[in-house]
Coordinates of C-alpha atoms in Angstrom, one line a residue:
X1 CA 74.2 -107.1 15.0
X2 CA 76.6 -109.8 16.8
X3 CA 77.9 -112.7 15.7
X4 CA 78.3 -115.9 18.1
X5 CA 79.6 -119.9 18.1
X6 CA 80.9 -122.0 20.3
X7 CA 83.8 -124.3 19.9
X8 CA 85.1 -126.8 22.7
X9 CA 82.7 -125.2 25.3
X10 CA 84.1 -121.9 24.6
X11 CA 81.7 -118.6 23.2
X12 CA 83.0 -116.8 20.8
X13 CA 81.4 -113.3 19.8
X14 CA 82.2 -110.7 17.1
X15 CA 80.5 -107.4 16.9
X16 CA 79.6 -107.5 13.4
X17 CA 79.9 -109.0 10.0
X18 CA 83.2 -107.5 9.0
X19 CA 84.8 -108.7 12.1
X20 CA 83.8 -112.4 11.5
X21 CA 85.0 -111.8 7.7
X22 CA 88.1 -111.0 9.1
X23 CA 88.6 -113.5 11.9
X24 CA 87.7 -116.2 9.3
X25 CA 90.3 -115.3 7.1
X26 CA 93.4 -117.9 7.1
X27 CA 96.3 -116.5 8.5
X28 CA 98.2 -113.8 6.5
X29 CA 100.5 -111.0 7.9
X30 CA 98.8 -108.0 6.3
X31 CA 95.8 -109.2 8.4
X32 CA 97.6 -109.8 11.5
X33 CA 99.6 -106.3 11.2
X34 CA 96.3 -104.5 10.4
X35 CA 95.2 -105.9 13.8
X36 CA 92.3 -107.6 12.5
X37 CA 93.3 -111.2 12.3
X38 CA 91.9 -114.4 14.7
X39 CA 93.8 -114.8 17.9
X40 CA 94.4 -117.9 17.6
X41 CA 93.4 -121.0 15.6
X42 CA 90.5 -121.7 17.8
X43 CA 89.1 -118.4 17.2
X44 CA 89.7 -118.6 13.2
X45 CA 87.5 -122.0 13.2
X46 CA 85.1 -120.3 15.3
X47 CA 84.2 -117.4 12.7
X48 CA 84.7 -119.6 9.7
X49 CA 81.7 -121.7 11.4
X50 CA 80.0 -118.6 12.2
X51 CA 80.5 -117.2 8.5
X52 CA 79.2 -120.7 7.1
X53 CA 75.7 -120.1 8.6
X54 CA 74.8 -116.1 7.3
X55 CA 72.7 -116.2 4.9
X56 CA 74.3 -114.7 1.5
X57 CA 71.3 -112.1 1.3
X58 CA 73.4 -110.6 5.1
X59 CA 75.6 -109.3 2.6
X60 CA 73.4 -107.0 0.9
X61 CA 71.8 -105.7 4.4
X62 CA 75.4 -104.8 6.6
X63 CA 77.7 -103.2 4.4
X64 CA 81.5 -103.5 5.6
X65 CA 82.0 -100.4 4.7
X66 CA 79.2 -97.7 4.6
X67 CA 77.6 -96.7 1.2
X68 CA 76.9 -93.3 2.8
X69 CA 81.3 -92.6 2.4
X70 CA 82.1 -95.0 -0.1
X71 CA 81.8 -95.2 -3.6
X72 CA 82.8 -98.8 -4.2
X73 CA 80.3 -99.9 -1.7
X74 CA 78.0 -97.7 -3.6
X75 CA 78.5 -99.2 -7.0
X76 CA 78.6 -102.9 -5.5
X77 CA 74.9 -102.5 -3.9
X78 CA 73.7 -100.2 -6.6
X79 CA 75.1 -102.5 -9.5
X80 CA 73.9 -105.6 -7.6
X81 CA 71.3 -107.7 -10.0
X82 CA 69.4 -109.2 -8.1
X83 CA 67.4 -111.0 -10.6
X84 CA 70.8 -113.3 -11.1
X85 CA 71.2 -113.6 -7.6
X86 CA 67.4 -115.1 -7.0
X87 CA 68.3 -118.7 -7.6
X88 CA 70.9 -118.7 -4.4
X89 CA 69.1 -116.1 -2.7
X90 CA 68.2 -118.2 0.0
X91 CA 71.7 -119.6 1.1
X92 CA 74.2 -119.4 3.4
X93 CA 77.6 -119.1 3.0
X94 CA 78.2 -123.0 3.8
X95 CA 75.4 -123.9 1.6
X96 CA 76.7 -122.1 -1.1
X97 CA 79.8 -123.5 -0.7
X98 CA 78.3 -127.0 -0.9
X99 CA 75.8 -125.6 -4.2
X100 CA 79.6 -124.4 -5.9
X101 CA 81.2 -127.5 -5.3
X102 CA 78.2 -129.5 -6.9
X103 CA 77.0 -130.7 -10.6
X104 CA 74.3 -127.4 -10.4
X105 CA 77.1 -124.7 -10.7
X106 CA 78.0 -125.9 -14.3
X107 CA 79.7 -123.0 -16.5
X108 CA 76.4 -121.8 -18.0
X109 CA 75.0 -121.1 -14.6
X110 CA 77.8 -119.2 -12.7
X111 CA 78.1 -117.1 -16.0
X112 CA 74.8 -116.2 -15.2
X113 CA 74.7 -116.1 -11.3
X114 CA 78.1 -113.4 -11.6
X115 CA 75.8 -110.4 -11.5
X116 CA 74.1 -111.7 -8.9
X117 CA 76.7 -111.9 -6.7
X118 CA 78.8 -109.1 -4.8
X119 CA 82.4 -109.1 -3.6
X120 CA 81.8 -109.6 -0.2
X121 CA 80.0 -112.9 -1.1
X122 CA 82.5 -114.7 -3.0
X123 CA 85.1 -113.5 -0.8
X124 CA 83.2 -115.4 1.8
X125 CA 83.0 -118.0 0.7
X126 CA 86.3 -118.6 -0.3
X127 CA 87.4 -118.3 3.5
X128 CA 85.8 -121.4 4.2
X129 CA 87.3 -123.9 1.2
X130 CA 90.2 -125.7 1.2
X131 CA 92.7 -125.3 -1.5
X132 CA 91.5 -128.0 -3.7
X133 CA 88.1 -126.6 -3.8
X134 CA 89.1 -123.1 -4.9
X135 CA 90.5 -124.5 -8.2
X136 CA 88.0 -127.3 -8.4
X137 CA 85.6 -124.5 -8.8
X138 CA 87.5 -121.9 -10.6
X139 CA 88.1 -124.2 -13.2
X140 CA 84.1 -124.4 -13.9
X141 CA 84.2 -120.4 -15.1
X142 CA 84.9 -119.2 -18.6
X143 CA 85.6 -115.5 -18.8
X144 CA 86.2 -115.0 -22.5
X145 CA 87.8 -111.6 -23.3
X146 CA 88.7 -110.3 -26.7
X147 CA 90.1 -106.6 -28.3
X148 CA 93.0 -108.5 -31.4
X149 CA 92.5 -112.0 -30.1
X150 CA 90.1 -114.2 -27.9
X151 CA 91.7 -115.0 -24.5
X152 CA 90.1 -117.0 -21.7
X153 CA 88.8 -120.3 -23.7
X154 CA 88.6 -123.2 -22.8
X155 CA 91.9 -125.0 -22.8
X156 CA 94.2 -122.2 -23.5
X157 CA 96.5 -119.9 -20.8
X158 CA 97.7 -116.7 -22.8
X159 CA 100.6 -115.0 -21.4
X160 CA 101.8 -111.1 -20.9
X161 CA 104.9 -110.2 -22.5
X162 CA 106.9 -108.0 -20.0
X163 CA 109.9 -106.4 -21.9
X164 CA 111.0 -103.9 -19.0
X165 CA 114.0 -101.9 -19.1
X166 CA 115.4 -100.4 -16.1
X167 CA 116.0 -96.9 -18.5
X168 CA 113.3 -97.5 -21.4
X169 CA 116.2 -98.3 -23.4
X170 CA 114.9 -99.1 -26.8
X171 CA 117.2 -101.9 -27.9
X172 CA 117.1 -104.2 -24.6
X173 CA 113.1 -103.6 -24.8
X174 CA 113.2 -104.9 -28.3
X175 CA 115.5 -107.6 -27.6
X176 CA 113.4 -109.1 -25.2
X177 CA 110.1 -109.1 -27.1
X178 CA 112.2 -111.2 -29.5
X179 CA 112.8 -113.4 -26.9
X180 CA 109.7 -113.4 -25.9
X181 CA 107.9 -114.0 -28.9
X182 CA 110.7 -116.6 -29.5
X183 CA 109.1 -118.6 -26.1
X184 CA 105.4 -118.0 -27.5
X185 CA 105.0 -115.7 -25.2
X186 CA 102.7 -112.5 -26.1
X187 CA 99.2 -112.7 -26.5
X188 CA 97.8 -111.8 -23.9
X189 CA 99.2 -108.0 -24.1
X190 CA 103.1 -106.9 -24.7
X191 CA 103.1 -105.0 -21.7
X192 CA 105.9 -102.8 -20.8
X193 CA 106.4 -101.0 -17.1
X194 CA 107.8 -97.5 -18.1
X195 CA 111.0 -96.4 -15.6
X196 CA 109.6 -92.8 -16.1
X197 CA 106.3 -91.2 -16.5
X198 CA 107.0 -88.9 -19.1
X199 CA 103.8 -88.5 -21.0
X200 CA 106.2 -87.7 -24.3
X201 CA 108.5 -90.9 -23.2
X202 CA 105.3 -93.0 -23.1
X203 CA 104.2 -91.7 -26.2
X204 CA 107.5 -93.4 -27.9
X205 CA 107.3 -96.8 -26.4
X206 CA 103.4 -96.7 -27.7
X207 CA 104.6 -96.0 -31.1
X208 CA 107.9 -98.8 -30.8
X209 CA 105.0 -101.0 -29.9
X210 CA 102.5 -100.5 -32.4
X211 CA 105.6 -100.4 -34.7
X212 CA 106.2 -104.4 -33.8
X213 CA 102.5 -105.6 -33.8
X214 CA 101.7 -103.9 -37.0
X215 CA 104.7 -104.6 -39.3
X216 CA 104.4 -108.1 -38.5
X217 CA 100.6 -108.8 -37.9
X218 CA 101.0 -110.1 -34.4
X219 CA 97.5 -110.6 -33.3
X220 CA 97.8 -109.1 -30.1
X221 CA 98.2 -105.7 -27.9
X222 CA 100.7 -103.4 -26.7
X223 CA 100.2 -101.6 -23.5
X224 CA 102.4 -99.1 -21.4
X225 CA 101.4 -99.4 -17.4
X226 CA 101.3 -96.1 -16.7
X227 CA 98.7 -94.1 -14.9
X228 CA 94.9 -93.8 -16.6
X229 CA 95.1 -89.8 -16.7
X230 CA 98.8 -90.4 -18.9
X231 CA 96.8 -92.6 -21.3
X232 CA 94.3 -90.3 -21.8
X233 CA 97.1 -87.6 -22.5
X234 CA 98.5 -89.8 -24.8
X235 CA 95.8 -90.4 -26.5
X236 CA 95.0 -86.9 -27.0
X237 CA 98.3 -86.1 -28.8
X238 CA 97.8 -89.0 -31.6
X239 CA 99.9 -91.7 -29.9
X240 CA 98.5 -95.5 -31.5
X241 CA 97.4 -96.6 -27.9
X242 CA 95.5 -100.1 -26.9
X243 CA 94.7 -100.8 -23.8
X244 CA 94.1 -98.3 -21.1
X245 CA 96.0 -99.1 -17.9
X246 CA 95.4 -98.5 -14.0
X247 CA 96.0 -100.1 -10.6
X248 CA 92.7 -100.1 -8.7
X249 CA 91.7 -100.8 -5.6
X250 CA 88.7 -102.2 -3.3
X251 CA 87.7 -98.5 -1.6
X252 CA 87.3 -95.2 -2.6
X253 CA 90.1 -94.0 -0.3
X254 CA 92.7 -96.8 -1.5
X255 CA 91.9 -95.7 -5.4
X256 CA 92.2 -92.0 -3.8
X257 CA 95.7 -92.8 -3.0
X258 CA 96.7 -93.6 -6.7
X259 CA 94.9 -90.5 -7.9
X260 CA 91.5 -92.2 -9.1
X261 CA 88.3 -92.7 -8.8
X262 CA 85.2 -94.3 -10.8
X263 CA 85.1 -91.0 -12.5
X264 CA 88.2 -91.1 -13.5
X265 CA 88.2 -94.6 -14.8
X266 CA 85.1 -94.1 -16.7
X267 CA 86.6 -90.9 -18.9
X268 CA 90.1 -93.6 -19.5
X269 CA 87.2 -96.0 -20.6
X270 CA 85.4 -93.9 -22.8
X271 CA 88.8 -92.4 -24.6
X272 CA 90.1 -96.0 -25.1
X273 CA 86.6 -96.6 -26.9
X274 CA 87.1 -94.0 -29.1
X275 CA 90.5 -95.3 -30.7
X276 CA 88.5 -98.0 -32.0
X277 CA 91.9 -100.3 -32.2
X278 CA 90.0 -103.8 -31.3
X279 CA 89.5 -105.9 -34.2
X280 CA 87.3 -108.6 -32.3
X281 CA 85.9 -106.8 -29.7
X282 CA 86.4 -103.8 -27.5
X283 CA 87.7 -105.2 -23.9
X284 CA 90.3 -102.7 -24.1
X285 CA 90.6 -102.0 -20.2
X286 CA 94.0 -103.7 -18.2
X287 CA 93.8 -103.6 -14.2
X288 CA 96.5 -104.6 -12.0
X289 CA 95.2 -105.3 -8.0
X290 CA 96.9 -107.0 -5.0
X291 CA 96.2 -107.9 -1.6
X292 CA 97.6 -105.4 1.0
X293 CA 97.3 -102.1 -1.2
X294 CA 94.4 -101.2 0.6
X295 CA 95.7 -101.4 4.3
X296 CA 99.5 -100.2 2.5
X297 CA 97.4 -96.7 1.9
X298 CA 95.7 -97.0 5.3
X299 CA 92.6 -97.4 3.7
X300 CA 91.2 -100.6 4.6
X301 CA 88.1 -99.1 6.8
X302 CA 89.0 -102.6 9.5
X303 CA 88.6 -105.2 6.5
X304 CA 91.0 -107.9 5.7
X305 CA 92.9 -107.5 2.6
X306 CA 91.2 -110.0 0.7
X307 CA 87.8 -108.9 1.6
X308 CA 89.7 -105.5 -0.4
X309 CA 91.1 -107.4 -2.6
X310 CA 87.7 -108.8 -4.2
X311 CA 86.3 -105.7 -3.8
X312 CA 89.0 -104.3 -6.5
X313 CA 87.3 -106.5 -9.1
X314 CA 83.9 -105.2 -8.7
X315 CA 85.4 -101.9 -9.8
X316 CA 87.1 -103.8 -12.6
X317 CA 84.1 -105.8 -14.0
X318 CA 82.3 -102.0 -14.3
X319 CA 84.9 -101.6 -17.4
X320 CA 84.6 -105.0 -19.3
X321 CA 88.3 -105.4 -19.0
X322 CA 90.1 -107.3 -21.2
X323 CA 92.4 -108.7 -18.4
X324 CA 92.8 -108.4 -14.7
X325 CA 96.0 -109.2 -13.5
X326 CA 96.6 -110.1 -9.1
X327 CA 100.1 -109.1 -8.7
X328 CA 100.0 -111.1 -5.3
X329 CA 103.5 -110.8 -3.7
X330 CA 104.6 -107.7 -5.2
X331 CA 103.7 -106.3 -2.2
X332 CA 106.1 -107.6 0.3
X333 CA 105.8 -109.8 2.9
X334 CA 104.5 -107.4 5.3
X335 CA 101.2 -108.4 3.8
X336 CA 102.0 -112.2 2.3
X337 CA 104.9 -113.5 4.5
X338 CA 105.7 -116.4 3.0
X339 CA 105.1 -118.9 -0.3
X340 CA 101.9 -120.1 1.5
X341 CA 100.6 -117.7 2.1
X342 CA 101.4 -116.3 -1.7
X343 CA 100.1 -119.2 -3.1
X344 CA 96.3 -119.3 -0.9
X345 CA 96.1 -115.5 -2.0
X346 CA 96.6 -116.1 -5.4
X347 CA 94.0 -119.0 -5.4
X348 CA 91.4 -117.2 -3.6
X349 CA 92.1 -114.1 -6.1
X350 CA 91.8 -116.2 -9.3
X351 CA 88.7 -117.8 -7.3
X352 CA 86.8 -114.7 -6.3
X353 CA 87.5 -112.6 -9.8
X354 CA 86.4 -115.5 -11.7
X355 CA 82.7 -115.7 -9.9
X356 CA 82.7 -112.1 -10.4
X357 CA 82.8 -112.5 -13.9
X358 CA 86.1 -110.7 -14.3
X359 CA 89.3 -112.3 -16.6
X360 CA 92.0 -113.3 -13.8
X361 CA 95.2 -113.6 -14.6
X362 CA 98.3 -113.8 -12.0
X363 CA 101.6 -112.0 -11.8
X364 CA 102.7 -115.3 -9.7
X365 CA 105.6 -113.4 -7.9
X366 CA 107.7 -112.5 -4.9
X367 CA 109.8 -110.1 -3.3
X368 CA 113.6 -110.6 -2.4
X369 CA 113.0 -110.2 1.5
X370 CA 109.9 -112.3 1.3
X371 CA 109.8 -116.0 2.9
X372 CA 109.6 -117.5 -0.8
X373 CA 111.4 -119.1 -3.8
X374 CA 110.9 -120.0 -6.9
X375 CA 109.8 -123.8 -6.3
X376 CA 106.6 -121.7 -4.2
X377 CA 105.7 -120.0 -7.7
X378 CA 106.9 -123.6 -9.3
X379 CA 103.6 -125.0 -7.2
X380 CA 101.4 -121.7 -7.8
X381 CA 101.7 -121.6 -11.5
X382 CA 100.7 -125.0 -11.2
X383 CA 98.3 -124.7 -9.6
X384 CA 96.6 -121.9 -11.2
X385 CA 96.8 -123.6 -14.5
X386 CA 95.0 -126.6 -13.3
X387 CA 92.1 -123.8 -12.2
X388 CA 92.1 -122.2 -15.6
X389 CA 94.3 -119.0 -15.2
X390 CA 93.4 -116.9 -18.3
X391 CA 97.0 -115.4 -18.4
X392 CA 100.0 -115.1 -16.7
X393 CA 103.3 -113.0 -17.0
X394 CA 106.7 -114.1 -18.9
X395 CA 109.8 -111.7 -18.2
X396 CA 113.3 -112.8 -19.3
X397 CA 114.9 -114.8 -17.1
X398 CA 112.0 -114.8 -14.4
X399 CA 113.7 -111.7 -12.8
X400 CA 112.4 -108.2 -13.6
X401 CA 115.5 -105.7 -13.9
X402 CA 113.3 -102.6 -13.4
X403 CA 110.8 -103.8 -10.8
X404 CA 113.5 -105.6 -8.8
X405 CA 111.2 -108.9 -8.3
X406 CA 111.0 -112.3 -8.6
X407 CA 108.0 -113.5 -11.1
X408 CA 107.3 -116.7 -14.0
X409 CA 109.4 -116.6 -17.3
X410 CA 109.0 -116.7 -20.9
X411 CA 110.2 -121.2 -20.2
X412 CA 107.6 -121.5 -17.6
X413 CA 104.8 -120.7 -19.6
X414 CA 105.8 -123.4 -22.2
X415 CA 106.3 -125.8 -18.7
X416 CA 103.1 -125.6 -17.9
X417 CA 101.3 -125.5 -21.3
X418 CA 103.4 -128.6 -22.0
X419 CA 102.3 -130.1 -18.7
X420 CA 99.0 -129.7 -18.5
X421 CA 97.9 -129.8 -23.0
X422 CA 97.3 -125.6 -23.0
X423 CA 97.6 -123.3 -25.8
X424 CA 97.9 -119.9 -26.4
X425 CA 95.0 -117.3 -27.9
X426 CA 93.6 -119.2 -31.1
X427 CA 94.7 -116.4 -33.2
X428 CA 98.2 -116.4 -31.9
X429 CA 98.4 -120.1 -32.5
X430 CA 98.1 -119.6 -35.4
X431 CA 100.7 -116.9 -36.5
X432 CA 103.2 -119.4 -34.3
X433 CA 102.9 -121.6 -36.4
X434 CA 102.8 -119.4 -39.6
X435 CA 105.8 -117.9 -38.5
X436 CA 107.3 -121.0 -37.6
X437 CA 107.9 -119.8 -34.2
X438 CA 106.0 -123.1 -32.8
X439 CA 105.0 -126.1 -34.1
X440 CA 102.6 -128.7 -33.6
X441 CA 103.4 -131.9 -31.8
X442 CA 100.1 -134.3 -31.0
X443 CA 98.5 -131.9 -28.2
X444 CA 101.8 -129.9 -27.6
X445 CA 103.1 -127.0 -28.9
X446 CA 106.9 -127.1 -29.8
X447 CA 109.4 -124.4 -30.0
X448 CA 110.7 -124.6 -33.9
X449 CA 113.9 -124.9 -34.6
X450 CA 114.1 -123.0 -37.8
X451 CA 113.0 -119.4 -37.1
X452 CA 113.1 -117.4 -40.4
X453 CA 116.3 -115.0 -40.1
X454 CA 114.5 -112.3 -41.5
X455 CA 111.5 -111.9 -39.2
X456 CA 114.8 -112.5 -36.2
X457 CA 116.8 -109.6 -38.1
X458 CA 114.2 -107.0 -38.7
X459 CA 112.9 -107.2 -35.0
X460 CA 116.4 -106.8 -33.7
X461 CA 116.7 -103.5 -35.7
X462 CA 113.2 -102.6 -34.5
X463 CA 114.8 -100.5 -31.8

């Protein structure tokens, strides 16, 4: 089927619905070095008009990529509930644009309208808003996740921990989870990048971890980002794991390239079930996506890298995650050249994961070669906290010694909790406070002044 409008008196005509997807997208260099990016800005406004008028229900007819060789596509169509969809069912993109934007599409009904709807849909529809209505609607959605704490309310922004150490050196890793913790920083996971992927190494920093959380009953969880298959390992030779970690993908052939598949994902699932270390729930999977991985791989099937990008949290939401995490200029700039375009990604990320039901968080970074600053994150984290980020990352000194990359630190979560009245996980208020880590001022939270020298002593000789 073709695709047609006219702008200015001139036709414009796209052979199907993935090549209008694309065309609509605003302008990002992954797109444009992928070969699949508008012309020109006449010919972006063109298939963002053309996208506003098909009907949602297009989606679930032309697949961008074919079920028959695809497993995400197959789980997206075969997942899809159509039930929940029924009450949009006869929209177009534009008029579901207009339908998100409005008093309807309260939190109660995009809670339940999140089955209904598939990657492809909200992806769309994101093309075609403006910044301001990407939070406006973001901020509607409540994904509430729990496993030791409850992170996603209403009102709260929970950060991840990131003690890296360019040689898994025990003492620097302890050192900066005091720090950390010290900031307020921690609830969302204490989450630690190993330099090697030694399954007996990883075993170690799982036990340091589980050392820290459960000497001083810090209601949270540890987590070491190493691949799924390692986890499992791990957890076969006794080692106190929490969350399962994995970067995914938004096609079969992208997850092919960091040796997974659903398969796969499903036995990491189902062994991180049977540790049975949640005390409030069992969202115990952590997934880590960004826009480019999929064309990086050369796995992109002719789709833009956001259209990939959302279709990495349909394969998240499978697992009941307890956090999804957009690492959106890790990348380079080969893909997001420059703080605008860093900051629209992350937006449209936050957006699309959120009406998929999935808890978004942001690692609101950059590169060193990329076209961006830290002012650019300044705005994003902003940004995103006004839309109701669930999480987002705090690393010592905003600058991760291992990964070599710019991101948000342990100060700039307290900026913009202060800022805009958030708090952390309700549970890790309140140890804070019981620790007398942070106190409470009117709305605010304030760093105490008087942190007890024994809890400071005995997590400096944790390592």
């Amino acid at each position: 089927m073709t695709y047609s409008h006219s702008v200015g008196g001139t036709t414009w005509r796209f052979d199907d619905l993935r090549e209008v997807m694309a065309k609509a997208s605003p302008a990002r260099s992954g797109d444009l070095l992928a070969g699949v990016a508008a012309g020109s800005d006449a010919e972006r406004v063109a298939a963002q008009m053309c996208l506003a008028d098909v009907p949602l229900r297009r989606f679930l007819e032309e697949a961008l990529i074919p079920y028959e060789s695809d497993e995400v596509t197959r789980l997206i169509i075969d997942s899809h509930d159509a039930a929940a969809f029924a009450p949009i069912s006869h929209l177009t993109v534009g008029d579901f644009r207009n339908w998100l934007l409005g008093e309807e599409a309260d939190e109660s009904s995009l809670k339940a309208l999140a089955p209904g709807l598939t990657p492809e849909m909200v992806a769309a529809v994101s093309k075609i808003m403006r910044v301001q209505d990407l939070i406006l609607v973001a901020q509607k959605v409540r994904v509430v996740t729990r496993f030791r704490n409850s992170i996603g309310l209403a009102g709260r922004m929970s950060t991840r921990l990131q003690p890296n150490h360019p040689t898994d050196d025990g003492a620097g890793i302890a050192a900066s989870i005091l720090d950390g913790l010290l900031y307020g920083n921690g609830d969302a996971v204490i989450g630690i990048n190993p330099a090697t992927d030694s399954t007996a190494g990883i075993c170690e920093l799982l036990k340091m971890l589980d050392a820290v959380i459960s000497r001083y009953g810090i209601p949270t969880q540890g987590c070491i980002l190493t691949h799924v298959t390692t986890s499992i390992e791990a957890i076969n030779r006794g080692a106190p794991l929490d969350l399962v970690f994995q970067s995914i993908a938004g096609t079969e052939a992208a997850n092919a390239s960091f040796g997974i598949n659903l398969a796969t994902l499903q036995e990491g699932y189902e062994a991180g079930l049977s540790q049975k270390r949640g005390t409030l729930g069992d969202n115990l999977m952590y997934f880590e996506t960004g826009q480019g991985s999929a064309l990086s791989a050369n796995a992109h099937h002719g789709v833009d890298q956001q259209t990939c990008e959302a279709r990495a949290y349909a394969v998240a939401r499978r697992y009941k995650p307890l956090l999804v995490n957009t690492v959106v200029g890790f990348i380079g700039p080969e893909y997001l050249y420059n703080g605008k375009q860093i900051i629209r990604a992350g937006l449209e990320d936050h957006f699309c994961g959120k009406l998929l039901g999935v808890p978004m968080g942001c690692d609101i970074c950059y590169t060193n070669h990329a076209e961006a600053d830290q002012d650019d994150m300044d705005m994003l984290l902003t940004l995103l906290g006004t839309a109701g980020i669930n999480f987002i990352m705090g690393i010592p000194g905003s600058d991760d010694v291992m990964l070599n990359y710019q991101t948000t630190s342990f100060h700039d979560a307290l900026y913009v909790r202060q800022v805009l009245g958030l708090k952390p996980a309700p549970e890790f208020e309140e140890w804070l406070a019981k620790m007398q880590i942070l106190r409470q001022d009117g709305n605010h939270l304030q760093l105490g002044r008087d942190l007890p020298e024994a809890f400071r002593r005995a997590l400096e000789q944790q390592a």
